[in-house]
Short mmCIF file of C-alpha atoms and ligand atoms in Angstrom, two decimals:
data_model
loop_
_atom_site.label_atom_id
_atom_site.label_comp_id
_atom_site.label_asym_id
_atom_site.label_seq_id
_atom_site.Cartn_x
_atom_site.Cartn_y
_atom_site.Cartn_z
CA MET A 1 38.06 10.81 -4.62
CA SER A 2 34.41 11.79 -4.84
CA VAL A 3 34.00 9.34 -7.74
CA PHE A 4 35.25 6.66 -5.40
CA TYR A 5 32.57 7.49 -2.88
CA VAL A 6 29.88 7.51 -5.56
CA LEU A 7 31.03 4.04 -6.65
CA LEU A 8 31.06 2.88 -3.06
CA ALA A 9 27.52 4.14 -2.61
CA PHE A 10 26.51 2.25 -5.76
CA VAL A 11 28.01 -0.99 -4.55
CA TYR A 12 26.29 -0.54 -1.23
CA VAL A 13 22.88 0.11 -2.79
CA CYS A 14 23.18 -2.77 -5.25
CA ARG A 15 24.31 -5.23 -2.60
CA GLY A 16 21.46 -4.13 -0.42
CA GLN A 17 19.06 -5.15 -3.16
CA SER A 18 20.75 -8.31 -4.42
CA ASP A 19 19.43 -10.70 -1.79
CA THR A 20 15.94 -9.28 -1.57
CA VAL A 21 12.71 -11.16 -2.10
CA PRO A 22 10.66 -11.02 -5.33
CA CYS A 23 8.31 -8.35 -3.95
CA PRO A 24 8.06 -5.95 -1.01
CA LYS A 25 7.22 -7.95 2.11
CA VAL A 26 4.24 -5.72 2.84
CA LEU A 27 2.66 -6.95 -0.40
CA ALA A 28 3.29 -10.66 0.19
CA ILE A 29 0.50 -12.86 1.48
CA ASN A 30 0.80 -16.03 3.54
CA ILE A 31 0.38 -18.98 1.18
CA THR A 32 1.60 -21.62 3.63
CA GLY A 33 -0.34 -24.82 3.09
CA GLY A 34 -0.93 -24.22 -0.62
CA THR A 35 -0.57 -27.07 -3.12
CA THR A 36 2.91 -27.47 -4.59
CA ASP A 37 2.91 -28.69 -8.21
CA ARG A 38 5.51 -30.79 -9.95
CA ASN A 39 7.10 -27.65 -11.44
CA ASN A 40 7.38 -26.09 -7.94
CA SER A 41 4.59 -23.60 -8.40
CA ILE A 42 2.23 -23.24 -5.44
CA THR A 43 -1.51 -22.91 -5.86
CA LYS A 44 -3.40 -21.21 -3.05
CA ASP A 45 -7.02 -20.02 -3.20
CA GLY A 46 -7.02 -20.49 -6.97
CA ILE A 47 -3.94 -18.32 -7.54
CA VAL A 48 -0.87 -19.99 -9.06
CA PHE A 49 2.43 -18.68 -7.68
CA GLU A 50 5.32 -19.71 -9.90
CA LYS A 51 8.70 -20.27 -8.30
CA ASN A 52 9.82 -16.68 -8.90
CA ASN A 53 6.72 -15.29 -7.17
CA TYR A 54 7.06 -16.71 -3.69
CA PHE A 55 9.64 -16.95 -0.92
CA VAL A 56 9.99 -18.64 2.43
CA SER A 57 10.74 -16.58 5.50
CA ASN A 58 10.56 -17.70 9.12
CA LYS A 59 8.91 -21.01 8.15
CA THR A 60 6.12 -19.15 6.38
CA THR A 61 5.65 -19.19 2.59
CA PHE A 62 4.84 -15.74 1.23
CA GLY A 63 3.28 -15.24 -2.20
CA CYS A 64 3.82 -12.11 -4.28
CA VAL A 65 0.21 -11.74 -5.32
CA CYS A 66 0.76 -8.20 -6.64
CA ASN A 67 3.23 -9.56 -9.22
CA ILE A 68 0.39 -11.65 -10.62
CA MET A 69 -2.69 -9.40 -10.51
CA PRO A 70 -3.47 -5.77 -9.70
CA CYS A 71 -3.65 -5.20 -6.00
CA ILE A 72 -4.05 -2.50 -3.42
CA ARG A 73 -3.56 -2.49 0.32
CA LYS A 74 -6.45 -2.05 2.70
CA CYS A 75 -4.99 -0.64 5.92
CA CYS A 76 -7.10 -2.83 8.22
CA ARG A 77 -8.62 -6.28 7.95
CA ALA A 78 -11.79 -6.85 5.93
CA GLU A 79 -14.24 -6.32 8.77
CA GLN A 80 -12.38 -3.33 10.20
CA LYS A 81 -11.82 0.39 9.62
CA MET A 82 -9.40 2.93 11.09
CA VAL A 83 -10.73 4.31 14.34
CA ASN A 84 -8.42 7.17 15.31
CA ARG A 85 -4.95 5.61 15.24
CA ARG A 86 -5.91 1.94 15.27
CA CYS A 87 -7.91 -0.62 13.37
CA GLY A 88 -11.27 -1.20 15.01
CA PRO A 89 -14.66 -2.70 14.21
CA ARG A 90 -16.14 -1.40 10.99
CA ASN A 91 -19.69 -1.52 12.36
CA ASN A 92 -21.83 -0.66 9.36
CA ALA A 93 -19.51 1.76 7.60
CA SER A 94 -19.41 0.79 3.94
CA MET A 95 -16.31 1.01 1.80
CA SER A 96 -16.53 1.73 -1.90
CA PHE A 97 -14.66 3.83 -4.42
CA LEU A 98 -14.18 4.33 -8.14
CA ILE A 99 -11.18 3.27 -10.18
CA TYR A 100 -9.70 5.98 -12.40
CA ASP A 101 -7.66 6.35 -15.56
CA GLY A 102 -5.77 9.50 -14.61
CA ILE A 103 -8.61 11.63 -13.23
CA VAL A 104 -11.31 10.06 -15.43
CA ALA A 105 -13.52 7.47 -13.76
CA THR A 106 -13.52 4.05 -15.43
CA ASN A 107 -16.45 1.64 -15.38
CA ILE A 108 -14.35 -1.02 -13.63
CA THR A 109 -16.38 -2.06 -10.61
CA PRO A 110 -16.52 -3.23 -7.90
CA TYR A 111 -12.99 -2.56 -6.70
CA TYR A 112 -12.84 -5.77 -4.64
CA GLU A 113 -13.32 -7.92 -7.74
CA HIS A 114 -10.73 -6.00 -9.75
CA PHE A 115 -8.05 -5.79 -7.05
CA HIS A 116 -6.63 -8.41 -4.77
CA LEU A 117 -6.74 -6.77 -1.35
CA VAL A 118 -3.67 -7.08 0.85
CA TYR A 119 -4.43 -6.17 4.45
CA SER A 120 -1.53 -4.10 5.76
CA LYS A 121 -0.63 -0.56 6.75
CA LYS A 122 3.07 -1.16 7.36
CA CYS A 123 5.46 1.48 6.11
CA LYS A 124 9.24 1.47 6.12
CA ARG A 125 9.33 4.92 7.68
CA THR A 126 6.91 7.66 8.66
CA LYS A 127 3.33 7.62 7.53
CA ALA A 128 0.74 10.35 7.20
CA LEU A 129 -3.00 10.46 6.76
CA ILE A 130 -4.30 12.70 3.99
CA ASN A 131 -7.77 14.24 4.02
CA PRO A 132 -9.22 15.36 0.67
CA TYR A 133 -12.46 16.42 2.36
CA LYS A 134 -10.59 19.12 4.23
CA ASP A 135 -7.90 20.02 1.71
CA LEU A 136 -8.40 19.59 -2.04
CA ARG A 137 -4.64 19.22 -2.48
CA ASP A 138 -5.06 15.78 -0.90
CA THR A 139 -7.35 14.57 -3.71
CA PHE A 140 -6.35 11.07 -4.83
CA TYR A 141 -7.28 8.72 -7.67
CA VAL A 142 -6.81 4.95 -7.50
CA GLN A 143 -5.62 3.67 -10.89
CA ALA A 144 -6.56 0.30 -12.41
CA ASN A 145 -3.02 -1.05 -11.91
CA GLY A 146 -3.13 -0.28 -8.18
CA THR A 147 -1.05 2.90 -8.40
CA LEU A 148 -2.32 5.93 -6.48
CA PHE A 149 -2.35 9.20 -8.44
CA LEU A 150 -1.87 12.37 -6.37
CA PRO A 151 -2.05 15.24 -8.88
CA HIS A 152 -1.13 17.93 -6.36
CA PHE A 153 1.92 16.20 -4.92
CA THR A 154 5.49 16.47 -6.15
CA ARG A 155 5.71 12.67 -6.38
CA LYS A 156 2.41 12.00 -8.06
CA LEU A 157 2.41 8.19 -8.36
CA ARG A 158 2.57 5.81 -5.39
CA ARG A 159 2.95 2.06 -5.62
CA PRO A 160 0.75 -0.26 -3.55
CA GLU A 161 3.50 -0.71 -0.95
CA GLU A 162 3.57 3.08 -0.47
CA TYR A 163 0.01 3.64 0.64
CA CYS A 164 -3.09 1.92 1.99
CA ILE A 165 -6.73 2.81 1.59
CA GLU A 166 -9.37 2.61 4.31
CA VAL A 167 -12.52 3.99 5.87
CA PHE A 168 -11.48 6.52 8.53
CA ASP A 169 -13.26 7.51 11.68
CA VAL A 170 -10.89 10.10 13.13
CA ALA A 171 -12.44 12.68 15.41
CA GLY A 172 -9.43 15.04 15.48
CA TYR A 173 -9.41 15.36 11.67
CA GLU A 174 -13.18 15.64 11.30
CA MET A 175 -13.35 12.38 9.36
CA LYS A 176 -16.45 10.32 10.04
CA ASP A 177 -16.56 7.08 8.07
CA VAL A 178 -14.95 8.55 4.95
CA LEU A 179 -12.55 6.92 2.55
CA SER A 180 -8.96 8.14 2.52
CA VAL A 181 -5.39 6.89 2.42
CA ILE A 182 -2.36 6.62 4.65
CA LEU A 183 0.79 7.50 2.72
CA CYS A 184 4.17 5.97 3.44
CA LEU A 185 6.56 8.90 3.32
CA SER A 186 10.02 8.87 1.78
CA ASP A 187 12.91 11.19 2.60
CA ALA A 188 12.10 13.16 -0.53
CA ASP A 189 8.49 13.57 0.56
CA LEU A 190 9.51 15.15 3.81
CA VAL A 191 11.06 18.16 2.11
CA THR A 192 8.66 18.66 -0.81
CA PRO A 193 5.27 20.31 -0.78
CA PRO A 194 2.61 19.49 0.14
CA VAL A 195 3.94 16.81 2.43
CA HIS A 196 5.62 19.27 4.78
CA ARG A 197 2.13 20.70 5.19
CA LEU A 198 1.02 17.34 6.59
CA ILE A 199 3.81 17.59 9.10
CA CYS A 200 2.95 21.17 10.04
CA THR A 201 -0.65 20.18 10.71
CA GLY A 202 0.48 17.16 12.67
CA ARG A 203 -1.49 14.66 10.68
CA PHE A 204 0.63 11.66 11.49
CA TYR A 205 0.04 8.08 12.37
CA ASP A 206 2.65 6.52 14.56
CA VAL A 207 1.57 2.91 14.03
C1 NAG B 301 0.39 -18.73 7.70
O1 NAG B 301 -0.67 -19.62 7.40
C2 NAG B 301 -0.57 -20.85 8.09
C3 NAG B 301 -1.63 -21.78 7.53
O2 NAG B 301 -2.88 -21.15 7.45
C4 NAG B 301 -0.71 -20.58 9.58
O3 NAG B 301 -0.63 -21.80 10.30
C5 NAG B 301 0.43 -19.64 10.01
O4 NAG B 301 0.26 -19.29 11.37
C6 NAG B 301 0.43 -18.39 9.18
N1 NAG B 301 1.64 -17.64 9.49
C7 NAG B 301 1.62 -16.32 9.67
C8 NAG B 301 2.94 -15.70 9.97
O5 NAG B 301 0.61 -15.64 9.58
C1 NAG B 302 3.33 -24.93 -13.31
O1 NAG B 302 2.16 -25.64 -12.99
C2 NAG B 302 1.00 -24.83 -12.90
C3 NAG B 302 -0.15 -25.71 -12.43
O2 NAG B 302 -0.19 -26.93 -13.08
C4 NAG B 302 0.73 -24.15 -14.23
O3 NAG B 302 -0.40 -23.34 -14.13
C5 NAG B 302 1.93 -23.33 -14.61
O4 NAG B 302 1.72 -22.73 -15.89
C6 NAG B 302 3.19 -24.17 -14.61
N1 NAG B 302 4.34 -23.29 -14.83
C7 NAG B 302 5.34 -23.60 -15.67
C8 NAG B 302 6.45 -22.59 -15.73
O5 NAG B 302 5.35 -24.61 -16.34
C1 NAG B 303 8.55 -15.95 13.29
O1 NAG B 303 7.30 -16.58 13.53
C2 NAG B 303 6.95 -16.69 14.89
C3 NAG B 303 5.66 -17.49 15.01
O2 NAG B 303 4.75 -17.16 13.99
C4 NAG B 303 6.81 -15.28 15.48
O3 NAG B 303 6.50 -15.36 16.85
C5 NAG B 303 8.12 -14.53 15.30
O4 NAG B 303 7.96 -13.20 15.75
C6 NAG B 303 8.52 -14.53 13.84
N1 NAG B 303 9.82 -13.92 13.69
C7 NAG B 303 10.07 -12.99 12.78
C8 NAG B 303 11.48 -12.49 12.74
O5 NAG B 303 9.22 -12.58 12.01
C1 NAG B 304 -25.83 -1.84 11.83
O1 NAG B 304 -26.99 -2.06 11.07
C2 NAG B 304 -27.96 -2.87 11.71
C3 NAG B 304 -29.09 -3.17 10.72
O2 NAG B 304 -29.27 -2.12 9.82
C4 NAG B 304 -28.43 -2.15 12.97
O3 NAG B 304 -29.39 -2.95 13.65
C5 NAG B 304 -27.23 -1.91 13.89
O4 NAG B 304 -27.63 -1.16 15.03
C6 NAG B 304 -26.15 -1.15 13.15
N1 NAG B 304 -24.93 -1.12 14.00
C7 NAG B 304 -24.27 0.01 14.23
C8 NAG B 304 -23.10 -0.10 15.13
O5 NAG B 304 -24.56 1.09 13.72
C1 NAG B 305 -0.03 2.54 -13.52
O1 NAG B 305 -0.92 3.36 -14.24
C2 NAG B 305 -0.56 4.74 -14.31
C3 NAG B 305 -1.61 5.50 -15.06
O2 NAG B 305 -2.89 5.06 -14.80
C4 NAG B 305 0.78 4.87 -14.98
O3 NAG B 305 1.17 6.24 -15.01
C5 NAG B 305 1.82 4.06 -14.25
O4 NAG B 305 3.04 4.12 -14.94
C6 NAG B 305 1.38 2.62 -14.12
N1 NAG B 305 2.33 1.93 -13.27
C7 NAG B 305 2.77 0.71 -13.52
C8 NAG B 305 3.74 0.14 -12.55
O5 NAG B 305 2.40 0.09 -14.49
#
């Protein structure tokens, strides 16, 4: 009986994934208008997207750039930063950070030449802002492959679709033009430390 339900759950999960696109939609960039080659690959801005690295949705062609090169998400557009709960003008706030191997800084620099930046802060579910300047448990390290390493979290590695990095100007959290990340939270996160701490302190973004 219970085995039956486990099997049913399996079928459900697998079917849910079978007709998905070659990458999370939040990591796909608009490559509409790119050049299609004879072998059906599309070249856009010097990046070649083979057939298995793009998909068409709603008349727009989306390229899975993160399948091709290391990428990270920047929460807001290039000329913007987070101002409280929204993206706003960056003014003169500069954005820079080191790339780590574990917790050891590498000499890979600058980040914007190493990573392709995807501008998006979309999460499937809840999101939370962490603040390493206020709580050392929020310390994070961006890895060369675009993974975020959170040594003090239960789930220590986050894929590019699970977080975005940005300059934050958030009065309520005493963040003035500092670099931090918004985490996309999973069900597991919500019940494991230190994420429940984020909830207790109300550090949530609702957009
Ligand atoms: C995708 O890019 C094309 C060409 O630049 C543009 O016309 C279109 O509006 C874009 N679509 C979306 C959904 O951003
Ligand atoms: C398809 O064409 C592009 C551009 O000419 C090339 O870079 C790529 O390697 C080709 N892919 C295959 C699978 O032949
Ligand atoms: C499809 O694209 C149009 C025009 O870009 C947009 O208004 C509409 O919301 C899109 N629909 C979906 C489901 O994304
Ligand atoms: C940005 O920098 C320029 C030149 O350094 C300065 O004139 C301007 O007032 C600054 N803007 C803001 C919003 O701080
Ligand atoms: C990315 O790099 C980290 C270590 O820097 C590693 O633990 C992780 O498995 C890598 N992830 C992928 C998807 O390669």
